[in-house]
XYZ file of C-alpha atoms in Angstrom:
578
model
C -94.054 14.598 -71.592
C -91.275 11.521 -71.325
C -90.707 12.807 -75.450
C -89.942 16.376 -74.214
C -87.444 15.231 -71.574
C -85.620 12.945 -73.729
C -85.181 15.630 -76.345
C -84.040 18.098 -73.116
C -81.311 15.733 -72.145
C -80.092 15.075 -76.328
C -79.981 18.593 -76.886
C -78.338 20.232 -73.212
C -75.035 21.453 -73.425
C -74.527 19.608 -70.260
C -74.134 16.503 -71.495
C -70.685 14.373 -72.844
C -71.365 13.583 -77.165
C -70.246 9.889 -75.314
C -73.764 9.869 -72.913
C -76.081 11.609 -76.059
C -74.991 8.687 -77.815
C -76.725 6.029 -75.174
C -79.753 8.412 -75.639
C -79.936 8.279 -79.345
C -78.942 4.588 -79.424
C -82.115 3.496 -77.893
C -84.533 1.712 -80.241
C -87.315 0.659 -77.870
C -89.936 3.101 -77.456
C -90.995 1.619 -74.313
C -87.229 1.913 -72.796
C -87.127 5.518 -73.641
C -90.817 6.138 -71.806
C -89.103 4.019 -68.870
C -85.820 6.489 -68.731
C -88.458 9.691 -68.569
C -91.838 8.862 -67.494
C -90.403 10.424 -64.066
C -87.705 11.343 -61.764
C -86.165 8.026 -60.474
C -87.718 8.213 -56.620
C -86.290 9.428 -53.434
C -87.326 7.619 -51.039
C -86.745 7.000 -47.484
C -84.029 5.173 -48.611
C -82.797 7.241 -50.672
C -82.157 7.042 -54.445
C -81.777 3.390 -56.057
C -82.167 2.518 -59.844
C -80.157 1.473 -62.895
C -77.178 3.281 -64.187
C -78.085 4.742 -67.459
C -78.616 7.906 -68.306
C -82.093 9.470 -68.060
C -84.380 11.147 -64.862
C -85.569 7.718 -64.037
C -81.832 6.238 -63.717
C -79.097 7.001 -61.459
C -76.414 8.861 -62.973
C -73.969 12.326 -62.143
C -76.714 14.304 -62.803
C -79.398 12.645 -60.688
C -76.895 11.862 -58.226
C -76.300 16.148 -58.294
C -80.050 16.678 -58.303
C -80.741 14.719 -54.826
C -77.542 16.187 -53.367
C -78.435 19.957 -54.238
C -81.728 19.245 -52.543
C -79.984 17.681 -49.439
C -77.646 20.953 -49.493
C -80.926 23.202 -49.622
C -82.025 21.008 -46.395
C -78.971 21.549 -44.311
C -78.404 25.297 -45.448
C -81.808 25.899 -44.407
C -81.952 22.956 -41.042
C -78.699 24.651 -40.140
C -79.235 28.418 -40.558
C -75.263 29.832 -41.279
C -74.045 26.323 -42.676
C -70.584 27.461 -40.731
C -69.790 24.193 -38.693
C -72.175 21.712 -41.246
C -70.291 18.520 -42.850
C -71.344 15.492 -44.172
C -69.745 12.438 -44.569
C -69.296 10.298 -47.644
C -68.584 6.762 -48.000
C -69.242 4.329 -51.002
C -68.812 0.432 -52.385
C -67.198 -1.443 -54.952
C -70.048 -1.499 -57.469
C -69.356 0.309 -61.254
C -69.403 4.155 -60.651
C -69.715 4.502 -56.832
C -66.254 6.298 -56.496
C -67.341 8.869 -59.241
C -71.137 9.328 -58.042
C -69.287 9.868 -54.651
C -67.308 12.502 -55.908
C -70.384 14.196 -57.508
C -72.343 14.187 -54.327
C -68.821 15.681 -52.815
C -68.320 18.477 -54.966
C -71.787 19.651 -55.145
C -71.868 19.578 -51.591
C -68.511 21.753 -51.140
C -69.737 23.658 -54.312
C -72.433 24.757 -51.746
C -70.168 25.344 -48.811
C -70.917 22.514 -47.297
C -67.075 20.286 -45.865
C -67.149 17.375 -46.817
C -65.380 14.145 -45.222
C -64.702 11.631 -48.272
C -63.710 8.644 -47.482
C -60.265 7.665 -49.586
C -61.538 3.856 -50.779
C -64.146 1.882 -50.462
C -65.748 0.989 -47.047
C -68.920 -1.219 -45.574
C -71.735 0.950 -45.083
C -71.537 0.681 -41.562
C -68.493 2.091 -41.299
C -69.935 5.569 -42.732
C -72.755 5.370 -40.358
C -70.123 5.386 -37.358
C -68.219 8.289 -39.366
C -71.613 10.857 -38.847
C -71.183 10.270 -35.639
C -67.405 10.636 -34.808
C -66.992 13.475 -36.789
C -70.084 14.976 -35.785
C -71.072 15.674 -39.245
C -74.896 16.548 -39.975
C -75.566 14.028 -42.275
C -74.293 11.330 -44.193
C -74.194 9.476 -48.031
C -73.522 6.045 -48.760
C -73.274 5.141 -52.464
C -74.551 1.390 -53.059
C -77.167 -0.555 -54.444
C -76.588 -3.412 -51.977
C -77.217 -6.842 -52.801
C -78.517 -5.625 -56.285
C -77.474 -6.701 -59.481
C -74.499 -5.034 -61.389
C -76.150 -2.701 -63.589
C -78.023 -1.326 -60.186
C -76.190 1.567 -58.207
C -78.016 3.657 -55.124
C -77.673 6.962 -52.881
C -78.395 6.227 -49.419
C -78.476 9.700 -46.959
C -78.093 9.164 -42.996
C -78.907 11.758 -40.570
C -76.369 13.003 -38.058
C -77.735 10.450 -35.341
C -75.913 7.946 -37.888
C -79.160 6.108 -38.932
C -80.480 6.389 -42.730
C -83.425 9.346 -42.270
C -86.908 8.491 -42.188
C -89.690 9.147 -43.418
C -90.104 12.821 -42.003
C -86.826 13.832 -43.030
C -86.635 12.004 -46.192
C -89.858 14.106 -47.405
C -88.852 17.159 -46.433
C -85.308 16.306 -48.584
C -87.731 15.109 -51.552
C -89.527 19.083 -50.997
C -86.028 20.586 -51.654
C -85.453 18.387 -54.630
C -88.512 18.621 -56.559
C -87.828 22.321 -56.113
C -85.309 21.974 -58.740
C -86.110 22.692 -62.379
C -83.278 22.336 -64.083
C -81.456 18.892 -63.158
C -78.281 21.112 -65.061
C -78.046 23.618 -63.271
C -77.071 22.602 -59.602
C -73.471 23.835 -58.427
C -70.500 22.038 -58.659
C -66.526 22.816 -58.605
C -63.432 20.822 -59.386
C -61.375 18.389 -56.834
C -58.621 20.515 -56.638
C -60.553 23.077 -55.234
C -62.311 21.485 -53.021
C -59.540 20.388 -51.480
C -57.374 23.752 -51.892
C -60.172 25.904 -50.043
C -60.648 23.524 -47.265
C -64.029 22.029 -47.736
C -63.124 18.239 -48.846
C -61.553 16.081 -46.188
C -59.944 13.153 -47.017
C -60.291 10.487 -44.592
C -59.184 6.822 -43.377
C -56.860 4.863 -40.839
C -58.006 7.195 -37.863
C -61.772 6.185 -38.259
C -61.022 2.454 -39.444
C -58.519 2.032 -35.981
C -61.152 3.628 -33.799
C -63.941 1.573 -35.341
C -62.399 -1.446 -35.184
C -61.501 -1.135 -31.437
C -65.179 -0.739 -30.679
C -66.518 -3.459 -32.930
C -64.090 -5.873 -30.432
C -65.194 -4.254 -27.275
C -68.474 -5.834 -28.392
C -67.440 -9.499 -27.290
C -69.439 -11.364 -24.415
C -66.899 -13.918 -23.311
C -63.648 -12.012 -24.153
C -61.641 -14.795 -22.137
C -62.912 -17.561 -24.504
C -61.827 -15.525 -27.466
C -58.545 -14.730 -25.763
C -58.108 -18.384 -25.237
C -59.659 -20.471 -27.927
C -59.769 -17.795 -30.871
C -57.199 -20.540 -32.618
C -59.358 -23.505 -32.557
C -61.901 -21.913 -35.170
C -61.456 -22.740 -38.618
C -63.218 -20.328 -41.241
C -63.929 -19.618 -44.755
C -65.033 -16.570 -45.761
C -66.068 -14.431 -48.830
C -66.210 -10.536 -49.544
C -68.354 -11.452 -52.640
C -66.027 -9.300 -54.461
C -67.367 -6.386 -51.687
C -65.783 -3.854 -49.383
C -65.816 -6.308 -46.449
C -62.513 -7.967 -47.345
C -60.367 -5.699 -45.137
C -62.190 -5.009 -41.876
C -63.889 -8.109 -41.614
C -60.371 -9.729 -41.446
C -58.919 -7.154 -40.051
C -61.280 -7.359 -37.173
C -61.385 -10.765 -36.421
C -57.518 -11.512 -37.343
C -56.841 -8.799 -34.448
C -59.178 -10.701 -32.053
C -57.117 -13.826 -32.340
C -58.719 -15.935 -35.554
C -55.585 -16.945 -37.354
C -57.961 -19.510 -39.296
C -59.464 -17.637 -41.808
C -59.659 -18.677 -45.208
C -60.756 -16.498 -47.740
C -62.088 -17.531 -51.008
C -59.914 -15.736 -53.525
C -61.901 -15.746 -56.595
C -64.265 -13.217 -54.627
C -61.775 -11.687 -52.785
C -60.856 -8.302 -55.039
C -63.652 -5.646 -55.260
C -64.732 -5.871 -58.542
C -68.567 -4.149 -59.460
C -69.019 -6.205 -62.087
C -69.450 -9.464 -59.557
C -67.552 -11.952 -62.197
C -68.707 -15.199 -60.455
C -72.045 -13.729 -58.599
C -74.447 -12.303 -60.907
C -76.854 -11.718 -57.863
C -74.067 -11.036 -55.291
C -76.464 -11.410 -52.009
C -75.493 -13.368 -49.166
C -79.577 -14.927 -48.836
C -78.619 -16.629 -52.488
C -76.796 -19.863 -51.820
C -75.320 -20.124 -55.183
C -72.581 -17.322 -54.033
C -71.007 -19.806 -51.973
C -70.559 -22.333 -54.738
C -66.857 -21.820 -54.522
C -66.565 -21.364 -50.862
C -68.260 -24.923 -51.071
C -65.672 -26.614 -52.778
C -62.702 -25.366 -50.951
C -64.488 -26.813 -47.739
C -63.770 -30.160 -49.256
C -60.284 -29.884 -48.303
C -60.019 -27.515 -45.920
C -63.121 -29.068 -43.321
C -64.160 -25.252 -41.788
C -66.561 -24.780 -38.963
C -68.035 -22.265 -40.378
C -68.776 -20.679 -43.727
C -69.433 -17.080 -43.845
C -70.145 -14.084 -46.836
C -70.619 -10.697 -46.849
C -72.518 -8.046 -49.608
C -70.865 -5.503 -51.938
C -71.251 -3.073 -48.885
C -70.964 -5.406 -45.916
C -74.027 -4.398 -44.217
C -75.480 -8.070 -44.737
C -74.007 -11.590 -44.134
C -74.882 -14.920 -45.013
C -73.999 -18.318 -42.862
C -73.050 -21.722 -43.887
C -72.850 -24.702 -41.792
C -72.668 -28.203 -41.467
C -76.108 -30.175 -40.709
C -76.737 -33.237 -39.162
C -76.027 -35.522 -42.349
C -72.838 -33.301 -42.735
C -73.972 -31.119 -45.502
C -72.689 -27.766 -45.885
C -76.684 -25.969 -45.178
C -76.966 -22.122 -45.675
C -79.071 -20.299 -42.960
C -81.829 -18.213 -43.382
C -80.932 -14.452 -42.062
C -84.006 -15.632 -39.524
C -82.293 -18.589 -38.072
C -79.107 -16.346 -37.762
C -80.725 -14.152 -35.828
C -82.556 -16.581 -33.853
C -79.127 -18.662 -32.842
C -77.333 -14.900 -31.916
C -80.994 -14.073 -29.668
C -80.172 -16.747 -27.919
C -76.776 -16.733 -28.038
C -76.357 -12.922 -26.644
C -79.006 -13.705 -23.940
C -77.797 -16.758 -22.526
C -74.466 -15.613 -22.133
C -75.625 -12.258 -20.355
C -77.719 -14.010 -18.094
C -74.658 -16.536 -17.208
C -73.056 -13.654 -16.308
C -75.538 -11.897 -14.484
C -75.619 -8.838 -16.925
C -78.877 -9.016 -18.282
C -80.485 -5.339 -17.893
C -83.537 -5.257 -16.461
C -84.889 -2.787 -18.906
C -82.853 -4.602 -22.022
C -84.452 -4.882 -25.410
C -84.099 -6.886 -28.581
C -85.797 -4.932 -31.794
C -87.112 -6.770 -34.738
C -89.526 -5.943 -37.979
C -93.000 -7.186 -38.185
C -91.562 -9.786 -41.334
C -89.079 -10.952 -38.918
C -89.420 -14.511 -37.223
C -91.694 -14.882 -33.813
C -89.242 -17.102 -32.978
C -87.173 -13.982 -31.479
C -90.028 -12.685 -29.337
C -90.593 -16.498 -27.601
C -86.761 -16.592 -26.934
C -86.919 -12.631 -25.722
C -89.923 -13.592 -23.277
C -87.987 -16.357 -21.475
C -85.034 -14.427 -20.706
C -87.437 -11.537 -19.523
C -86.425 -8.719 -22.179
C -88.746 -7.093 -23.997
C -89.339 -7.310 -27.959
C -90.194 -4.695 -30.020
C -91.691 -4.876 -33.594
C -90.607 -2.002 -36.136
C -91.726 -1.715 -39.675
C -89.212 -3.541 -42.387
C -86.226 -1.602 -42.963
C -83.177 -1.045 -40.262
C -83.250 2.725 -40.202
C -86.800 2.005 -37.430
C -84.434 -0.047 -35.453
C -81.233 2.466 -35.693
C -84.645 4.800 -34.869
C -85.025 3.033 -31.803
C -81.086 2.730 -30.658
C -81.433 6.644 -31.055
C -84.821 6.873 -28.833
C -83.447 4.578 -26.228
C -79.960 6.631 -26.032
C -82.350 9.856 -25.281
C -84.855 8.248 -23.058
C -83.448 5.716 -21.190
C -86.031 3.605 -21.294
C -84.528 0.484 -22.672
C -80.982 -0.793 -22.946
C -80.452 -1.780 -26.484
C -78.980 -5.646 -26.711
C -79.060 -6.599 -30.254
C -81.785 -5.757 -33.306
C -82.000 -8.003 -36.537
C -84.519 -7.988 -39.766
C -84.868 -11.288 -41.734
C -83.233 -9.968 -44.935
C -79.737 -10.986 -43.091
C -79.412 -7.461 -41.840
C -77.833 -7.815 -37.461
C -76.234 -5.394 -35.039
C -75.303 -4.720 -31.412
C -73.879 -1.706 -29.438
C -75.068 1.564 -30.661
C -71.921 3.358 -32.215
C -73.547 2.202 -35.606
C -76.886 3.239 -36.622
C -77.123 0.363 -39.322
C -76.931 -3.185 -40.055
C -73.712 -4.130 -40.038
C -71.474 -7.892 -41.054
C -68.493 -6.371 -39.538
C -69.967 -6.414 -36.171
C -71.970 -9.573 -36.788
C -69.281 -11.559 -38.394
C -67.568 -11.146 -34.671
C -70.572 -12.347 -32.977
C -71.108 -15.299 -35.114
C -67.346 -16.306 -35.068
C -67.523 -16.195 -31.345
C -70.954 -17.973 -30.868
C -69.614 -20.596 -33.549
C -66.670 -21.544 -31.365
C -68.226 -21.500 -27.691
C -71.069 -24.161 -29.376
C -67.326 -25.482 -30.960
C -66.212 -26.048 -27.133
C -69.903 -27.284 -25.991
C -69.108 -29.856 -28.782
C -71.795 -28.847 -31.261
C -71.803 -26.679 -34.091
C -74.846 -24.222 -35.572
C -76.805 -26.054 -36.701
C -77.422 -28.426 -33.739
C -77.453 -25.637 -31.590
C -80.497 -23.999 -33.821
C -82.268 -27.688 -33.721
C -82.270 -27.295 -30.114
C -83.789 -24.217 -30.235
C -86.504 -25.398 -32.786
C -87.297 -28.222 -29.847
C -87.363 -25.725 -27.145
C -89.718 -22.724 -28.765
C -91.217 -24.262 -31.767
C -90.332 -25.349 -35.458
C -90.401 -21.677 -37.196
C -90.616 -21.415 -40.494
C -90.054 -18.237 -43.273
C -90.280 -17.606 -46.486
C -90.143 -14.681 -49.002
C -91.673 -14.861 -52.186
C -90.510 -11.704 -54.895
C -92.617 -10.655 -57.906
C -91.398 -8.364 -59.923
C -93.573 -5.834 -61.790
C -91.140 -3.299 -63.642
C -92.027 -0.217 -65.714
C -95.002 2.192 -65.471
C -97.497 -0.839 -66.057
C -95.820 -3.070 -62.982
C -96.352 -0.085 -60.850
C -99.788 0.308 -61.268
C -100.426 -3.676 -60.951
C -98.670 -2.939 -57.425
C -101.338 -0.672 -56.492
C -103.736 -2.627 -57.915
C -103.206 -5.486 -55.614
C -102.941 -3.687 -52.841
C -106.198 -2.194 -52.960
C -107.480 -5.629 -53.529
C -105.889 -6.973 -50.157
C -107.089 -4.262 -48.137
C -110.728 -4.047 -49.613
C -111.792 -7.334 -51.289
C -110.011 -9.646 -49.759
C -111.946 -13.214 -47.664
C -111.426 -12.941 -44.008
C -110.164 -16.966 -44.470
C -107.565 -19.141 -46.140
C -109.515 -22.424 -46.912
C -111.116 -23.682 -43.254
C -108.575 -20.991 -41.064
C -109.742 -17.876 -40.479
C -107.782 -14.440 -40.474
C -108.076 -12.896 -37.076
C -106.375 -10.328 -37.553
C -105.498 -7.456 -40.154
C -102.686 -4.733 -39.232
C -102.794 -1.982 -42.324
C -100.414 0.328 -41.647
C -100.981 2.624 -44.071
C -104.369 3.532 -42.089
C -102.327 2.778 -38.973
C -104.977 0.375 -37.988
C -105.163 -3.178 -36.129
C -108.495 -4.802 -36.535
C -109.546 -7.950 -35.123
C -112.110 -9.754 -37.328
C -113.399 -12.309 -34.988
C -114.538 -10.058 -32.620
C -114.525 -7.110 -34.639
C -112.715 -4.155 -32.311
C -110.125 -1.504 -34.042
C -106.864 -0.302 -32.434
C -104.324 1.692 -33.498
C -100.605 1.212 -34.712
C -98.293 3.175 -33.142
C -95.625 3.097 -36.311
C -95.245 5.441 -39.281
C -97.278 4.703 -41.940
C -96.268 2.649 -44.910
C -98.140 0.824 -47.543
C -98.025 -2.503 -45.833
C -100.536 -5.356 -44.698
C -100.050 -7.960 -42.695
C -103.021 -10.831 -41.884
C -102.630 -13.138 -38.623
C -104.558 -16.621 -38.854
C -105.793 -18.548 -36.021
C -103.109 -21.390 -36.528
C -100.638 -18.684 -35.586
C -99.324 -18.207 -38.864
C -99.266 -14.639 -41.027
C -98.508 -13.275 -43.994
C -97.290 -9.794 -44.977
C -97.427 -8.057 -48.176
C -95.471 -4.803 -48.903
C -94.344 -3.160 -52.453
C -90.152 -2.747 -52.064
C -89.121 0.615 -51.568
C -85.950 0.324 -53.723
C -87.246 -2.158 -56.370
C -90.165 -2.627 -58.733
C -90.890 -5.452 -56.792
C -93.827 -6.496 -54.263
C -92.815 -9.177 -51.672
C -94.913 -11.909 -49.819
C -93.812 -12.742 -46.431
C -94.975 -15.962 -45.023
C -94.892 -17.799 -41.785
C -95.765 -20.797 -40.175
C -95.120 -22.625 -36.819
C -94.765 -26.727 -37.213
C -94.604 -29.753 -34.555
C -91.180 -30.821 -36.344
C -89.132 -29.325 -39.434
C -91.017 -32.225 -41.499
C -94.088 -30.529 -40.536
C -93.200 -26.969 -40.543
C -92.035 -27.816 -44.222
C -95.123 -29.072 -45.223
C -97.240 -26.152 -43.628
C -95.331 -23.979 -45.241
C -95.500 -25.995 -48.971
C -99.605 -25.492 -48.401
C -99.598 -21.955 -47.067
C -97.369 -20.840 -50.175
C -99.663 -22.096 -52.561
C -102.655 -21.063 -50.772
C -100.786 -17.045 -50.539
C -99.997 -17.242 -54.246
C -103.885 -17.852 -55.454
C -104.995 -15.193 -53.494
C -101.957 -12.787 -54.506
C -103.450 -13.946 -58.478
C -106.904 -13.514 -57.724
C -105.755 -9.673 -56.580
C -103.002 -9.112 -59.513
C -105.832 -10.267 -62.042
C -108.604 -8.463 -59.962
């Protein structure tokens, strides 16, 4: 079947003599089954996957495929398709500008206007767009924090949050409706643009943006007064955060901002990150070294499509440390909270969203500031979910969500992570602690002392090709049928599978039910209060172990952690070999 693809895609009309060539260049039998085994997935997250070319890659024509489904959906959601538009926005990784343009014209080729953004933006920035120009949906083109040869095809609903899972199937049903990947609709530019249905847009949306990511501040006067005495040094990691992250916080008074200009251009091919993700230390090599002279109080970088951000700061030996996106989001809990209730403004009905990988730590802080925590499944579009429910129903007042993979936000004029916003918050927390006389990371130690020594980690095993996919499931079965109901002398109390949508309690064995979409993910509780959670990626061939463990000191929770790691990985090779 893969054969009779390949042979499709050599022999169609469609393609350049340049893109046959990649086709017939490929010696590896394997590779070629890889490129055509399948359509490359659309998932509630859209489209991600290597550029090549091939149904199992991202390319024009897959990139046309998904988009001539999403038309289908909002020709058909929006009976008449008079007063539909979508929004477009994309990154500085290899090809985003032209797979932006492909989704564009397809879109317009279907009568659908179009609002293209004229450069690159953070992906934030397109969520706000939906919104503001009351478009129906949205497209972000980016791959992330993935490496360079990855690109992706992210769709947002007109709420401004990336659609889930209900809308992302019915998208899929319009897709797979299409036969022929060659034959969906497309017209030039120039006409696009001559009969009114592309948009070109910019300076109006990144001026009204801006103003609302700085209405965002809790002590404005501090800002107003102190802004100065903050010295940073920041990195774009060669993404579209450069502008409005300095933009933003050189309006709000930070004249000290450093940035490190080896990362400073947008460049997809990430010259001096090969992995250019903020939760990877090494990216801040350089920043590192120009803090020998320059002595900052903070040290901050953002992904290719500023939706994520990474911290540096000094610890107690004065060592540059880089915090986990968990301890971020701990210190800006806190942070957020304290200064509400200082100034009387905590909401009774407030509300601080997390995922089910993301530190307890939150929920202890939440419950002594009375505001309630709510768990969502992993992945921000549940908590831009929630913003959305709370707008409708008023039953909570969103204060701030976070997810441990360095993902933050506050107000609700974005529907998505977003570093422009948290960069703000962090630069302000960072220099009221500055005025306190401590920095981060003795304000997180006091935390630690106050609610418990937390401690994370993620551990990433990759499984690629049509084999690695089936190992996947393979393990998974294994967790949720075979698995002992103890690690060494603790027992498991608990086991939430919420692909059954089920909560069981093995010591006293009762069932209830989970109140979240399904997914294919486990999670295990022990009686020492520590868990695990296992869950296949939805944009990678990659299943991830989350661990956590609570310690007496960081000494301890270090060691904890050292033994529940290696205990996790034995039974994650018992199932991969099971």
């Amino acid at each position: 079947m893969y054969r009779e693809k390949y042979e499709n895609w050599i022999n169609s009309s469609f393609i350049s003599e340049m893109e046959k060539e990649e086709l017939k260049n490929i010696k590896d039998e394997k590779e070629i089954e890889d490129r055509f085994y399948k359509d490359l997935e659309f998932g509630t997250g859209g489209l991600r996957g290597i550029m090549a070319m091939g149904t199992n890659r991202i390319n024009i024509y897959t990139v046309r495929k998904a988009t001539q489904g999403l038309s289908d959906y909002l020709l058909n959601r929006y009976a008449g398709g008079e007063n539909i538009s979508v929004s477009i926005g994309y990154d500085s990784r290899l090809n985003s500008r032209e797979f932006a343009q492909a989704a564009a014209l397809n879109l317009c080729a279907n009568g659908i206007k179009v609002n293209l953004f004229d450069s690159l933006r953070p992906t934030p920035m397109l969520s706000y767009a939906v919104r503001e120009l009351k478009s129906k949906a949205g497209i972000v083109i980016t791959a992330s924090h993935n490496p360079k040869q990855y690109n992706g095809y992210k769709v947002y609903g007109e709420d401004g949050g990336q659609v889930t899972d209900a809308a992302a199937k019915e998208i899929l049903s319009y897709i797979e409706k299409i036969d022929d990947i060659f034959s969906v609709k497309t017209m030039s530019f120039d006409n696009a643009r001559e009969e009114k249905l592309l948009n070109i847009i910019g300076e109006e949306i990144d001026k009204s943006y801006i103003e609302k990511v700085k209405s965002l501040g809790i002590r404005k006067e501090l800002i107003k007064s102190r802004a100065d005495d903050l010295k940073i040094i920041y990195t774009p990691i060669h993404g579209s955060g450069n502008i409005p992250v300095r933009r933003t916080l050189g309006e709000l008074g930070y004249k000290n901002i450093y940035v490190v200009k080896e990362q400073e251009k947008p460049d997809g091919n990430f010259p001096t990150a090969q992995y250019p993700n903020p939760e990877d230390p090494k990216v801040f090599n350089i920043a590192l070294d120009m803090a020998k002279e320059i002595k900052p109080d903070i040290i901050f970088g953002t992904d290719p499509d500023c939706d994520r951000i990474g911290v540096v700061v000094k610890n107690e030996n004065g060592e540059y440390k880089t915090l986990t996106g968990n301890q971020t989001g701990i210190l800006l809990t806190h942070y957020i909270l304290s200064s509400l209730k200082e100034l009387n403004a905590i909401p009774k009905n407030g509300a601080i969203i997390k995922t089910i990988v993301t530190t307890e730590a939150a929920a202890k802080i939440a419950e002594d500031y009375g505001v309630k925590i709510i768990d969502v499944l992993t992945g921000f579009k549940y908590i831009g979910e929630k913003v959305k429910e709370f707008n409708k129903n008023g039953e909570h007042k969103f204060l701030f969500g976070f997810e441990e993979s360095y993902g933050y936000l506050a107000g609700d004029f974005v529907r998505d992570k977003d570093a422009v916003i948290a960069s703000t918050l962090i630069c302000e927390m960072a220099l009221y602690y500055k005025t306190k006389g401590i920095n981060l990371y003795e304000a997180l130690m006091n935390l630690y002392k106050k609610y418990g020594f937390y401690k994370e980690k993620l551990i990433s095993v990759e499984l690629k090709g049509k084999e690695g996919h089936e190992k996947i499931e393979n393990v998974m079965q294994y967790l949720r049928h075979s698995m002992k109901n103890k690690l060494d002398n603790i027992k498991i109390v608990k086991k939430l599978d919420y692909k059954l949508s089920l909560e069981k309690n093995l010591i006293n064995i009762t069932e209830r039910p989970i109140s979240l979409p399904k997914s294919n993910v486990l999670k295990f509780i022990l009686e020492d209060k520590s868990w695990f959670v296992v869950r296949p990626s939805g944009t990678e061939p990659k299943i991830k172990l989350y661990l956590s463990v609570i310690g007496s000191s960081m000494d301890d929770a270090d060691n904890k952690m050292e033994i529940f790691k290696s205990k996790i990985e034995e039974i994650f090779h018992e199932a991969y070999n099971g």
